[in-house]
PDB file of C-alpha atoms and ligand atoms in Angstrom:
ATOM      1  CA  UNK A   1     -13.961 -26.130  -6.327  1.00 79.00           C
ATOM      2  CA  UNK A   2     -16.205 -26.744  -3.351  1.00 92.00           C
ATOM      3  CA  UNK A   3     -16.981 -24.101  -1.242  1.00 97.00           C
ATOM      4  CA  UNK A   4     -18.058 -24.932   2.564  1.00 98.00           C
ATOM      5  CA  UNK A   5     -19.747 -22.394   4.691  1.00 98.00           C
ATOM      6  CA  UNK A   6     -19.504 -23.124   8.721  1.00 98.00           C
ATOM      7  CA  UNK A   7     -22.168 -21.442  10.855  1.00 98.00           C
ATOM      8  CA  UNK A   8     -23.848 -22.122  14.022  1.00 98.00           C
ATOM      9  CA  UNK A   9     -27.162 -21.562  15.044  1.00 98.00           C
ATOM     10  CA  UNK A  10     -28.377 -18.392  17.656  1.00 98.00           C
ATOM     11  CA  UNK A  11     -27.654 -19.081  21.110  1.00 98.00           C
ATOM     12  CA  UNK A  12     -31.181 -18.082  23.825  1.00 97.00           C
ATOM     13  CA  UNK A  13     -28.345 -16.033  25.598  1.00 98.00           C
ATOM     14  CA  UNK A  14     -27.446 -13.643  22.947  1.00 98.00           C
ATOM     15  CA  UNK A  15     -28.712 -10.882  24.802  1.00 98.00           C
ATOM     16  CA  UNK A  16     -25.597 -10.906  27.223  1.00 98.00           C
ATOM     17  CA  UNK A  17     -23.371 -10.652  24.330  1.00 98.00           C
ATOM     18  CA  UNK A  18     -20.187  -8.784  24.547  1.00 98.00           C
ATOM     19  CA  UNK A  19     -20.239  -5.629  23.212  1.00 98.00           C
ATOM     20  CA  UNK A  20     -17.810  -2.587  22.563  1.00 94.00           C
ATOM     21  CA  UNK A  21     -19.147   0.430  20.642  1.00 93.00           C
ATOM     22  CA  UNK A  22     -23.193  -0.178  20.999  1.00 96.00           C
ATOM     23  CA  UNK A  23     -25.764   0.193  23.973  1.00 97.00           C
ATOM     24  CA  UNK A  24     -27.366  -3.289  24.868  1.00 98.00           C
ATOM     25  CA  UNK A  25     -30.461  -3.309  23.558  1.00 98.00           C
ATOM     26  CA  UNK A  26     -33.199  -6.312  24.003  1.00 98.00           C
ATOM     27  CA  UNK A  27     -32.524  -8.906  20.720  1.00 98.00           C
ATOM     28  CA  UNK A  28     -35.568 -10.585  19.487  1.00 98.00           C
ATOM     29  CA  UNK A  29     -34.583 -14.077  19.742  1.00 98.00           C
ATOM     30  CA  UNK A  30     -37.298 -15.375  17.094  1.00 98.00           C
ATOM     31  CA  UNK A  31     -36.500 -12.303  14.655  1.00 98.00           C
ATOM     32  CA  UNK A  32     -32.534 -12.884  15.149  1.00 98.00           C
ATOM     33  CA  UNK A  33     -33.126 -16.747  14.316  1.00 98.00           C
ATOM     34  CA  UNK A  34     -35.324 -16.101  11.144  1.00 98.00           C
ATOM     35  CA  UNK A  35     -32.775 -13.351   9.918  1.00 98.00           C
ATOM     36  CA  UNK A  36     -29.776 -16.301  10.703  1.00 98.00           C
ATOM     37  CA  UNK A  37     -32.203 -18.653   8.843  1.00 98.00           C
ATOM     38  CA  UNK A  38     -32.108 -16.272   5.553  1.00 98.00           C
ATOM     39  CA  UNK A  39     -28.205 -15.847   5.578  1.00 98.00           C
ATOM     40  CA  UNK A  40     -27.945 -19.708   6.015  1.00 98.00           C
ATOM     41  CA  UNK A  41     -30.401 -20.115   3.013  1.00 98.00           C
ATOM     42  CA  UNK A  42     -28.283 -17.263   1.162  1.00 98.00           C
ATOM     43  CA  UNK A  43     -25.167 -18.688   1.381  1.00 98.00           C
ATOM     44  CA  UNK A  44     -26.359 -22.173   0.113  1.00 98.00           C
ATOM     45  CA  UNK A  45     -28.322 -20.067  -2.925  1.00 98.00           C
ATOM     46  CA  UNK A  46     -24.630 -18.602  -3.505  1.00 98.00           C
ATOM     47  CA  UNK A  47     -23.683 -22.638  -3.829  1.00 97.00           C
ATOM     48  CA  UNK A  48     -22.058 -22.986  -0.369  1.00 98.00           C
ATOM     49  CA  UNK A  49     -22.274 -26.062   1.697  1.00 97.00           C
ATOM     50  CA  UNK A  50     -23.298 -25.914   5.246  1.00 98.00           C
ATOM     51  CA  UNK A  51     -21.660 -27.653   7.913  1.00 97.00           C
ATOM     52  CA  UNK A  52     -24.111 -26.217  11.167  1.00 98.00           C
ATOM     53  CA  UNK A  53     -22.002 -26.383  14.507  1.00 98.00           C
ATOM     54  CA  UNK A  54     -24.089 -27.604  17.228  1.00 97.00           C
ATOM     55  CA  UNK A  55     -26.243 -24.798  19.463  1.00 98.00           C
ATOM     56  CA  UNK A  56     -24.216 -23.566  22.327  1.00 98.00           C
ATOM     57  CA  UNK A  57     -26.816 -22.054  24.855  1.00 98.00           C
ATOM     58  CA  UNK A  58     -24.607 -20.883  27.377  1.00 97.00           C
ATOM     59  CA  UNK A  59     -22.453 -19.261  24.668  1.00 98.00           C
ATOM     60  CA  UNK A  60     -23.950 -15.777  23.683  1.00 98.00           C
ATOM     61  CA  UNK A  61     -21.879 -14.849  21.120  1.00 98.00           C
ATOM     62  CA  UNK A  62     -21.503 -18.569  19.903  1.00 98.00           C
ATOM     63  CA  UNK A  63     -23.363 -17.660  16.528  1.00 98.00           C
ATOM     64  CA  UNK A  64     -20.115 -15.176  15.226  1.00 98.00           C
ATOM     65  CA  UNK A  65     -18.111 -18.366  14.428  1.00 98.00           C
ATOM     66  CA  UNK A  66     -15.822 -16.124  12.251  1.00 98.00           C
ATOM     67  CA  UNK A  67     -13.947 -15.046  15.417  1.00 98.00           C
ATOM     68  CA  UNK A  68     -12.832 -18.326  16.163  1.00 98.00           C
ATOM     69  CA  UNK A  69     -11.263 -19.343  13.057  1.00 98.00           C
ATOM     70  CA  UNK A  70      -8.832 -17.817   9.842  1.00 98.00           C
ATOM     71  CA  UNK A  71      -9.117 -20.609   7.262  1.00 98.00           C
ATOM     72  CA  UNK A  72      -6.337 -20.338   4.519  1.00 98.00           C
ATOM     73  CA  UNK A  73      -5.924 -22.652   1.920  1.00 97.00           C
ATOM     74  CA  UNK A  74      -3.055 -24.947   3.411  1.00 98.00           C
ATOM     75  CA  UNK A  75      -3.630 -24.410   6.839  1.00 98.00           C
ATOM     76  CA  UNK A  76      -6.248 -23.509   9.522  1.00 98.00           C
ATOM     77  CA  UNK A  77      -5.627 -21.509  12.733  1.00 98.00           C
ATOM     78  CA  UNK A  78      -7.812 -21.864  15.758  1.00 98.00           C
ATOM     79  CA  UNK A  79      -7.516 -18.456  17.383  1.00 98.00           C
ATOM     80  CA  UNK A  80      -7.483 -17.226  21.103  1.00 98.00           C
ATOM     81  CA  UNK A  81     -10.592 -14.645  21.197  1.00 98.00           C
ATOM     82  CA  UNK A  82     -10.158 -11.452  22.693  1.00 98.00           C
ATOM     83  CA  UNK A  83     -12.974 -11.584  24.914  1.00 98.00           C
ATOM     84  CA  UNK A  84     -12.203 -14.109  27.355  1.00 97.00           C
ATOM     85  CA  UNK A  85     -16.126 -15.557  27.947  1.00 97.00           C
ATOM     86  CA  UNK A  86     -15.720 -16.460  23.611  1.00 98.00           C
ATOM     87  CA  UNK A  87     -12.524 -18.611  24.448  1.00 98.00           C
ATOM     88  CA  UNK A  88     -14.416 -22.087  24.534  1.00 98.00           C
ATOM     89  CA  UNK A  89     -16.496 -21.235  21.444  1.00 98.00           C
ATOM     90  CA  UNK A  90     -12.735 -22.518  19.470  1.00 98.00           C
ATOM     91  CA  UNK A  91     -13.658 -25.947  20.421  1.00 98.00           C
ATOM     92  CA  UNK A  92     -16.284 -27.403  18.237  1.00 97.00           C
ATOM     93  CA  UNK A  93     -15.478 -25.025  15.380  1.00 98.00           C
ATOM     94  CA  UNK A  94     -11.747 -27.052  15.511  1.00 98.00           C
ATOM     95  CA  UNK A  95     -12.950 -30.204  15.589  1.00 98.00           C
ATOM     96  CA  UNK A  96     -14.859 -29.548  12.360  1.00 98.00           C
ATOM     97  CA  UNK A  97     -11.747 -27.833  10.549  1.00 98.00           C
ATOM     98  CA  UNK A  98      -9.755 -30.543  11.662  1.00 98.00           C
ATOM     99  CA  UNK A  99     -11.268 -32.932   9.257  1.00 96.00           C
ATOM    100  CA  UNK A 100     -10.392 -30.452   6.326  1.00 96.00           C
ATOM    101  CA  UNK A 101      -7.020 -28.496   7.289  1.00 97.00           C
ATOM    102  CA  UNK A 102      -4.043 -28.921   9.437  1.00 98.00           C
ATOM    103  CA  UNK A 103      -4.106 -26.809  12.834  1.00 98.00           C
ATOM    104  CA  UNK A 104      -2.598 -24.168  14.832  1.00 98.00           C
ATOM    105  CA  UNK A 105      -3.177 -22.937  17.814  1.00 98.00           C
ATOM    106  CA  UNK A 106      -2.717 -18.957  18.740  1.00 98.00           C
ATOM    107  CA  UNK A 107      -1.496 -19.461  22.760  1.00 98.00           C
ATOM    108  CA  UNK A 108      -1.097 -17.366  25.366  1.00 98.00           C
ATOM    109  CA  UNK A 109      -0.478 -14.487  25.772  1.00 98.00           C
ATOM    110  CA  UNK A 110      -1.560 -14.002  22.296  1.00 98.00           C
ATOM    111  CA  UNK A 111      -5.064 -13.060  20.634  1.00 98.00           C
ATOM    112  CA  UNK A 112      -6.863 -12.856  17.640  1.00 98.00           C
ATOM    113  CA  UNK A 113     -10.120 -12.606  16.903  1.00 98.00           C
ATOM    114  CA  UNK A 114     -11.219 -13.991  13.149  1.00 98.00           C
ATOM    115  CA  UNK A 115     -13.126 -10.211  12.264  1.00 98.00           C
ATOM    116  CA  UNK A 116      -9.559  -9.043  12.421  1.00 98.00           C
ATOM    117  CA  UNK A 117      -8.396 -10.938  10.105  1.00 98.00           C
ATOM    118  CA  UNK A 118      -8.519  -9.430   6.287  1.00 98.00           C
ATOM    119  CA  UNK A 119      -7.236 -11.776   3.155  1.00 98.00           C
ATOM    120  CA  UNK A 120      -6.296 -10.430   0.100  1.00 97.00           C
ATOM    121  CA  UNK A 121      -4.676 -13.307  -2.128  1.00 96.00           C
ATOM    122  CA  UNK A 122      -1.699 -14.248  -0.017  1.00 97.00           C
ATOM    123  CA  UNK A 123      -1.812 -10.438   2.088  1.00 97.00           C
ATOM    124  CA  UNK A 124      -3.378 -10.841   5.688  1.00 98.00           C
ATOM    125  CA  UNK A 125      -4.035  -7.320   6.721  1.00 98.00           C
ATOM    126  CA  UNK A 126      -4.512  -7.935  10.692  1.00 98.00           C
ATOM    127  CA  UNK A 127      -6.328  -5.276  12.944  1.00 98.00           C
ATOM    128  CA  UNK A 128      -4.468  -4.090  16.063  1.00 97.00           C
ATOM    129  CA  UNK A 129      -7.988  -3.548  18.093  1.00 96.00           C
ATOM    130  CA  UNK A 130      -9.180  -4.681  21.211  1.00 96.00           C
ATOM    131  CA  UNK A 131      -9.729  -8.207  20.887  1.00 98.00           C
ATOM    132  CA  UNK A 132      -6.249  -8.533  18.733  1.00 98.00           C
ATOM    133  CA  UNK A 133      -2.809  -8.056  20.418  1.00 98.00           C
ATOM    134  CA  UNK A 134       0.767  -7.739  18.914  1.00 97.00           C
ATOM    135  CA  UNK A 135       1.439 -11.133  20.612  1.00 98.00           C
ATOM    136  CA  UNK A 136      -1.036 -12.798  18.324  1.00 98.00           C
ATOM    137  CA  UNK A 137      -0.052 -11.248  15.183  1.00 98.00           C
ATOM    138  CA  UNK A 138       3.523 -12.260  15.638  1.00 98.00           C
ATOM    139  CA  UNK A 139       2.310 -16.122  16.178  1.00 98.00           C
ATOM    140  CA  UNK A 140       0.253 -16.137  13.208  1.00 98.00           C
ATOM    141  CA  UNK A 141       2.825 -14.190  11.338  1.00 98.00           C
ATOM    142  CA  UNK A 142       5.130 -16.647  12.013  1.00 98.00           C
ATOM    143  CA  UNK A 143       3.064 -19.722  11.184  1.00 98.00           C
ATOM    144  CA  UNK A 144       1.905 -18.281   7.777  1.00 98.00           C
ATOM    145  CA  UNK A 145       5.368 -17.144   6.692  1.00 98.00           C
ATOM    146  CA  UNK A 146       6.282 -20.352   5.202  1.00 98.00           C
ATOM    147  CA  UNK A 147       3.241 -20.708   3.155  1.00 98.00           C
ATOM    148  CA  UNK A 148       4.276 -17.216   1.644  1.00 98.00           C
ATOM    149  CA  UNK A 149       1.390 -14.630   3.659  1.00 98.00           C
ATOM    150  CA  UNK A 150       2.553 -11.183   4.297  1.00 97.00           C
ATOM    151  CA  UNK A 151       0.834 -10.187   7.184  1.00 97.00           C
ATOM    152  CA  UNK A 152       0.117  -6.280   7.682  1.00 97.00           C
ATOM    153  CA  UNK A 153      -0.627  -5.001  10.662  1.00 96.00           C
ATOM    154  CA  UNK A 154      -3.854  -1.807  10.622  1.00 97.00           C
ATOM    155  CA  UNK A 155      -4.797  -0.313  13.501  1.00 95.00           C
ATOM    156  CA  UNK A 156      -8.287   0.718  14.185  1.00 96.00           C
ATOM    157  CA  UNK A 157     -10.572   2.761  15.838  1.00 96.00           C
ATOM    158  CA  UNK A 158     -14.180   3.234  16.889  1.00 96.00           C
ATOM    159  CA  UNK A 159     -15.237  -0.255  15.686  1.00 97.00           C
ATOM    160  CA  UNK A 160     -14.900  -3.350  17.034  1.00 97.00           C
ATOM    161  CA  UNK A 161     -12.671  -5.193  14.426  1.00 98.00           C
ATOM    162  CA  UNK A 162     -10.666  -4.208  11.381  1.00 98.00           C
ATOM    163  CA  UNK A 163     -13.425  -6.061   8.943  1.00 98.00           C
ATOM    164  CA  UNK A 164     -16.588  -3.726  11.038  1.00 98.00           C
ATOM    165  CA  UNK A 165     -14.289  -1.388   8.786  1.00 98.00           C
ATOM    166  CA  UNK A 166     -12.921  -2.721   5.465  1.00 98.00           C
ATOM    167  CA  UNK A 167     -13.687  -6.002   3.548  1.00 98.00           C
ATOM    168  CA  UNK A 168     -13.486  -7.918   0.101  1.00 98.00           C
ATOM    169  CA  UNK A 169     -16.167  -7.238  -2.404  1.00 98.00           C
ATOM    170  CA  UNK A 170     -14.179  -7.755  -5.256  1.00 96.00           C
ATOM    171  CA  UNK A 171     -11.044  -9.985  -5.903  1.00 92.00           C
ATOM    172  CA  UNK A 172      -9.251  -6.441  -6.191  1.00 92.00           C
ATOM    173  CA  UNK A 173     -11.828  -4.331  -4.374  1.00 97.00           C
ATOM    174  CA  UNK A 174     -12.172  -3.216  -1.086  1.00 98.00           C
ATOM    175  CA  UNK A 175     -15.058  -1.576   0.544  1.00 98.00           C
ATOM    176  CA  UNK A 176     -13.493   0.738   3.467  1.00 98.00           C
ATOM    177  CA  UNK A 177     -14.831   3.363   6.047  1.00 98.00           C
ATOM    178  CA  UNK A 178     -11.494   5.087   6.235  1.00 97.00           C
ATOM    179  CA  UNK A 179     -12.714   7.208   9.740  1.00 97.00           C
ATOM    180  CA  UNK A 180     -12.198   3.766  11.204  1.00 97.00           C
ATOM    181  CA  UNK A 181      -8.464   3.090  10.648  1.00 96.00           C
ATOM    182  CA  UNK A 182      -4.963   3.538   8.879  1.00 91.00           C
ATOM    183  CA  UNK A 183      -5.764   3.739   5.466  1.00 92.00           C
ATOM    184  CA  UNK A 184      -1.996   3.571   4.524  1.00 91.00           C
ATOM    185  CA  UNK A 185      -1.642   0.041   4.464  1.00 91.00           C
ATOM    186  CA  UNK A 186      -4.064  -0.224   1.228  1.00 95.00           C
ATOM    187  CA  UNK A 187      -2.424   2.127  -0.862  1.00 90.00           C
ATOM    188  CA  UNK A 188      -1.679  -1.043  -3.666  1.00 90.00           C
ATOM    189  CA  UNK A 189      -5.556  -2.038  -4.021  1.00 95.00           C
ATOM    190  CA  UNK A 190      -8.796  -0.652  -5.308  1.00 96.00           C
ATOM    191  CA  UNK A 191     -11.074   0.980  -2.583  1.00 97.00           C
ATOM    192  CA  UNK A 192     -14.855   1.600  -2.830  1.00 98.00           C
ATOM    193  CA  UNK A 193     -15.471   3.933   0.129  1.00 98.00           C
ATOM    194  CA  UNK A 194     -18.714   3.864   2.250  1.00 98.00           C
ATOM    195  CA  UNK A 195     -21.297   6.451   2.327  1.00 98.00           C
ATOM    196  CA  UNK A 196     -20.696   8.533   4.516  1.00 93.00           C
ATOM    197  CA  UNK A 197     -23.896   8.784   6.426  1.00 98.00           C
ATOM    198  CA  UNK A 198     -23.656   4.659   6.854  1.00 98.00           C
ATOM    199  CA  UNK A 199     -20.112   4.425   8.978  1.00 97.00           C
ATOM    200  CA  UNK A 200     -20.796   1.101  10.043  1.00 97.00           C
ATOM    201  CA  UNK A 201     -21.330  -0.048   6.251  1.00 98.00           C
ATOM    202  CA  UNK A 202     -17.708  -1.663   5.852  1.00 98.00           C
ATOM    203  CA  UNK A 203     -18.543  -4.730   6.648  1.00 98.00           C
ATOM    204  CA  UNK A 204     -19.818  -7.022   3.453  1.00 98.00           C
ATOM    205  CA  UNK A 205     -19.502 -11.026   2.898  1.00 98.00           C
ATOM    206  CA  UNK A 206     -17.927 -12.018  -0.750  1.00 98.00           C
ATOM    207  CA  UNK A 207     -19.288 -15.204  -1.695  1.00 98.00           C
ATOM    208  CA  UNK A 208     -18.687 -16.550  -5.225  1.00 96.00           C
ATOM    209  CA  UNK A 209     -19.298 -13.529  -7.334  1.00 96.00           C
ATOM    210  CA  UNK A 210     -21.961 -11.976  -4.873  1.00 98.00           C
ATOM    211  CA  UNK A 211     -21.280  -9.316  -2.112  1.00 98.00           C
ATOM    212  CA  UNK A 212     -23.769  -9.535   0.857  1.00 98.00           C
ATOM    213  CA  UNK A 213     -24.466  -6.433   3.242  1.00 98.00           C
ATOM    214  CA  UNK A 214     -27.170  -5.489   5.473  1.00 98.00           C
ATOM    215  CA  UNK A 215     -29.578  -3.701   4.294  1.00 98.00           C
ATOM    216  CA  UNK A 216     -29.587  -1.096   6.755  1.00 98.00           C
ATOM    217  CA  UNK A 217     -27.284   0.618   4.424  1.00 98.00           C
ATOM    218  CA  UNK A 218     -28.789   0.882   0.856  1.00 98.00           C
ATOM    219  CA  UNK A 219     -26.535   3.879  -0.273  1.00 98.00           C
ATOM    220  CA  UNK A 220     -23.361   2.023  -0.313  1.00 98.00           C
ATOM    221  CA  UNK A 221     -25.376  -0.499  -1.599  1.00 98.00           C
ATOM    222  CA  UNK A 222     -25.624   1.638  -4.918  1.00 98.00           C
ATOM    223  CA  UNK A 223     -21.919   2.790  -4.472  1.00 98.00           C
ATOM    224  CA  UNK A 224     -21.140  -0.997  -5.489  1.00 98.00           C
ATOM    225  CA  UNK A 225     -23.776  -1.608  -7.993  1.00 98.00           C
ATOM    226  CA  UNK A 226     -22.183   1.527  -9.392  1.00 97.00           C
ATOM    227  CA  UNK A 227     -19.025  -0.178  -9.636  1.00 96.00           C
ATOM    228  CA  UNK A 228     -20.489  -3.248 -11.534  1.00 97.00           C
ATOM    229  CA  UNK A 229     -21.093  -5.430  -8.145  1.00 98.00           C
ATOM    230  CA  UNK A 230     -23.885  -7.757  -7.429  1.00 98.00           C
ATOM    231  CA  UNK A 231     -25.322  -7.367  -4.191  1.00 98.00           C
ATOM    232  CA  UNK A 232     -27.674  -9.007  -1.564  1.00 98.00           C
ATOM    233  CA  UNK A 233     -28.744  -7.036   1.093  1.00 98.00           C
ATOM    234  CA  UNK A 234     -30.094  -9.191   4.332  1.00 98.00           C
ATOM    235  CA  UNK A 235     -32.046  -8.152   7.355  1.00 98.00           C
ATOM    236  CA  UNK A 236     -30.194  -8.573   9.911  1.00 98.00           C
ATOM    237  CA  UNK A 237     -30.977  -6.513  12.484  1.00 97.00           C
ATOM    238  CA  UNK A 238     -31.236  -8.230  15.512  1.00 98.00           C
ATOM    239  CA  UNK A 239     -27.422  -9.548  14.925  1.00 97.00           C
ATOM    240  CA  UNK A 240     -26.094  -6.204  14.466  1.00 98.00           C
ATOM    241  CA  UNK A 241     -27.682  -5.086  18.230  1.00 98.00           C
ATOM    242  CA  UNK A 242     -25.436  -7.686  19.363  1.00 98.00           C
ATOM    243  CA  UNK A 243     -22.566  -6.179  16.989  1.00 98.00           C
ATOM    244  CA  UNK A 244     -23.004  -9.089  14.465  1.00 97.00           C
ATOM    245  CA  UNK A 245     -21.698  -8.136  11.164  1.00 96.00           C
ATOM    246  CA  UNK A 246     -22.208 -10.368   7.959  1.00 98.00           C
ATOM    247  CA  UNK A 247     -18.882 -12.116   7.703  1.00 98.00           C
ATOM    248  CA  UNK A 248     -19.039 -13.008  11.759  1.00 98.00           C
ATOM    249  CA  UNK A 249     -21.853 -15.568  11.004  1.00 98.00           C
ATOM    250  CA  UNK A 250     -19.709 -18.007   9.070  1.00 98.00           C
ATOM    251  CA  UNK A 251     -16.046 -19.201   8.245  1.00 98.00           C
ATOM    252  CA  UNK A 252     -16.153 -20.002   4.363  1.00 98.00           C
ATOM    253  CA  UNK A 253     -13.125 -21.775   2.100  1.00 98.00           C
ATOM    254  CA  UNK A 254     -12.887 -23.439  -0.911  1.00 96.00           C
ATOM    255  CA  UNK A 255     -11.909 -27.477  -0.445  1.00 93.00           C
TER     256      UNK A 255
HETATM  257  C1  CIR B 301     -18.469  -9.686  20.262  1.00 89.70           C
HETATM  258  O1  CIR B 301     -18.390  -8.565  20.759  1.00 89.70           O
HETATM  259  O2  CIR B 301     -17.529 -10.481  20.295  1.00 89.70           O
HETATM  260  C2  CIR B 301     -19.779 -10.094  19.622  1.00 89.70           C
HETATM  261  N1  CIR B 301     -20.868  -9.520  20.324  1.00 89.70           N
HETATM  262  C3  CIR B 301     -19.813  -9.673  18.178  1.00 89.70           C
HETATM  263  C4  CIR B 301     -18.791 -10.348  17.344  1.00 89.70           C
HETATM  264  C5  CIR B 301     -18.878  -9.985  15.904  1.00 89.70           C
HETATM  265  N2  CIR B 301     -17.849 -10.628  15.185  1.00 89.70           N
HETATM  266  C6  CIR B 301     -17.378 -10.223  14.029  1.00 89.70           C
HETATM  267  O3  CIR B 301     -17.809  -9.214  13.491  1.00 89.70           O
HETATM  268  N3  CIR B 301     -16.402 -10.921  13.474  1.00 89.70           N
END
């Protein structure tokens, strides 16, 4: 197993990033870059290989490659952001994957944005948010089918993506802020809820054996050492201003 980790560096512009649920507030460009530097380094420490997309300066939001991208193991699908300004961000991110997967395309009227995407083994739990419409979850629905996903649509609230709320940290683990959507859908797989005064805690980046989070949020941080879980906490502050989470900064999959 080989384990390849696409990222892309922080674009100058990131302080006219989109943004849903938080104020704008000015991003230190040097601070956000060092912090990016430090979750590159981690992920190569975890034994991933970096593949670094070229800088896109006139991209803001060019950095959270995970939107453009859901990576499965037979297949890749270039999505169709939900913030129209991301849309040409899909470009050099397909060009890499095309080298290591067969593509699809999600086409109008459809999107998806990658942070909405959730797999568990051959489940895709897909956020209905924002960014993500019906339309798109019915093209990717049908394009995984064959390969044998069951997609399951969540819908969510009060964050930007269905992963700013739930995400792997365990091959049958889940760690979940369930004020943020429809629980329901998880009733067949472990959950490891958030503490409470940390809501925006859900998101967290499985990599090998490791679970990285921000740490911003050191209470759930003992909620999963609890459990048995090594973790990594990160600065990354200046990411989350721009609503950065710690699975948006890379696409990862096993070749
Ligand atoms: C956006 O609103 O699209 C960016 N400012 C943040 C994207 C974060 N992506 C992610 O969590 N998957």
């Amino acid at each position: 197993m080989f384990l390849i980790a696409i990222t892309r560096p922080v674009s100058s512009s990131i302080d006219y990033c989109e943004l849903s649920q938080l104020k704008r507030q000015k991003i230190d460009i040097d601070v956000a870059r060092e912090q990016h530097h430090q979750y590159e380094e981690t992920l190569q420490d975890l034994g991933a290989e970096l593949h670094r997309l070229p800088l896109e300066e006139r991209m803001p939001d060019s950095v959270f490659v995970e939107d453009t991208a859901i990576v499965l193991d037979e297949l890749a699908i270039i999505t169709r952001p939900g913030a129209e300004p991301r849309r040409l961000e899909t470009k050099s991110v397909a060009k890499i994957l095309s080298s290591y997967k067969r593509l699809y395309y999600i086409q109008v009227p459809g999107t998806i944005d990658g942070g909405d995407v959730l797999q568990v083994d051959k489940t895709l739990y897909i956020g209905i948010s924002n960014r993500t419409n019906e339309a798109g979850i019915k093209q990717l629905e049908k394009v995984v089918q064959p390969f044998g996903y069951v997609c399951k649509a969540v819908k969510v609230r009060d964050c930007l993506h269905l992963k700013s709320a739930v995400s792997l940290v365990h091959h049958d683990a889940l760690l979940i802020n369930r004020d943020l959507l429809d629980s329901s859908q998880f009733s067949d797989i472990n959950l490891i809820d958030v503490d409470l005064s940390e809501p925006r805690a859900g998101n967290a980046l499985l990599v090998g054996d490791t679970v990285i989070i921000p740490e911003a949020f050191p209470k759930t941080r003992e909620r999963l050492e609890k459990r048995g879980i090594k973790v990594k906490a990160l600065d990354v502050s200046e990411l989350a201003k721009a609503e950065g989470g710690v699975t948006c900064c890379s696409v990862i999959f096993e070749i």
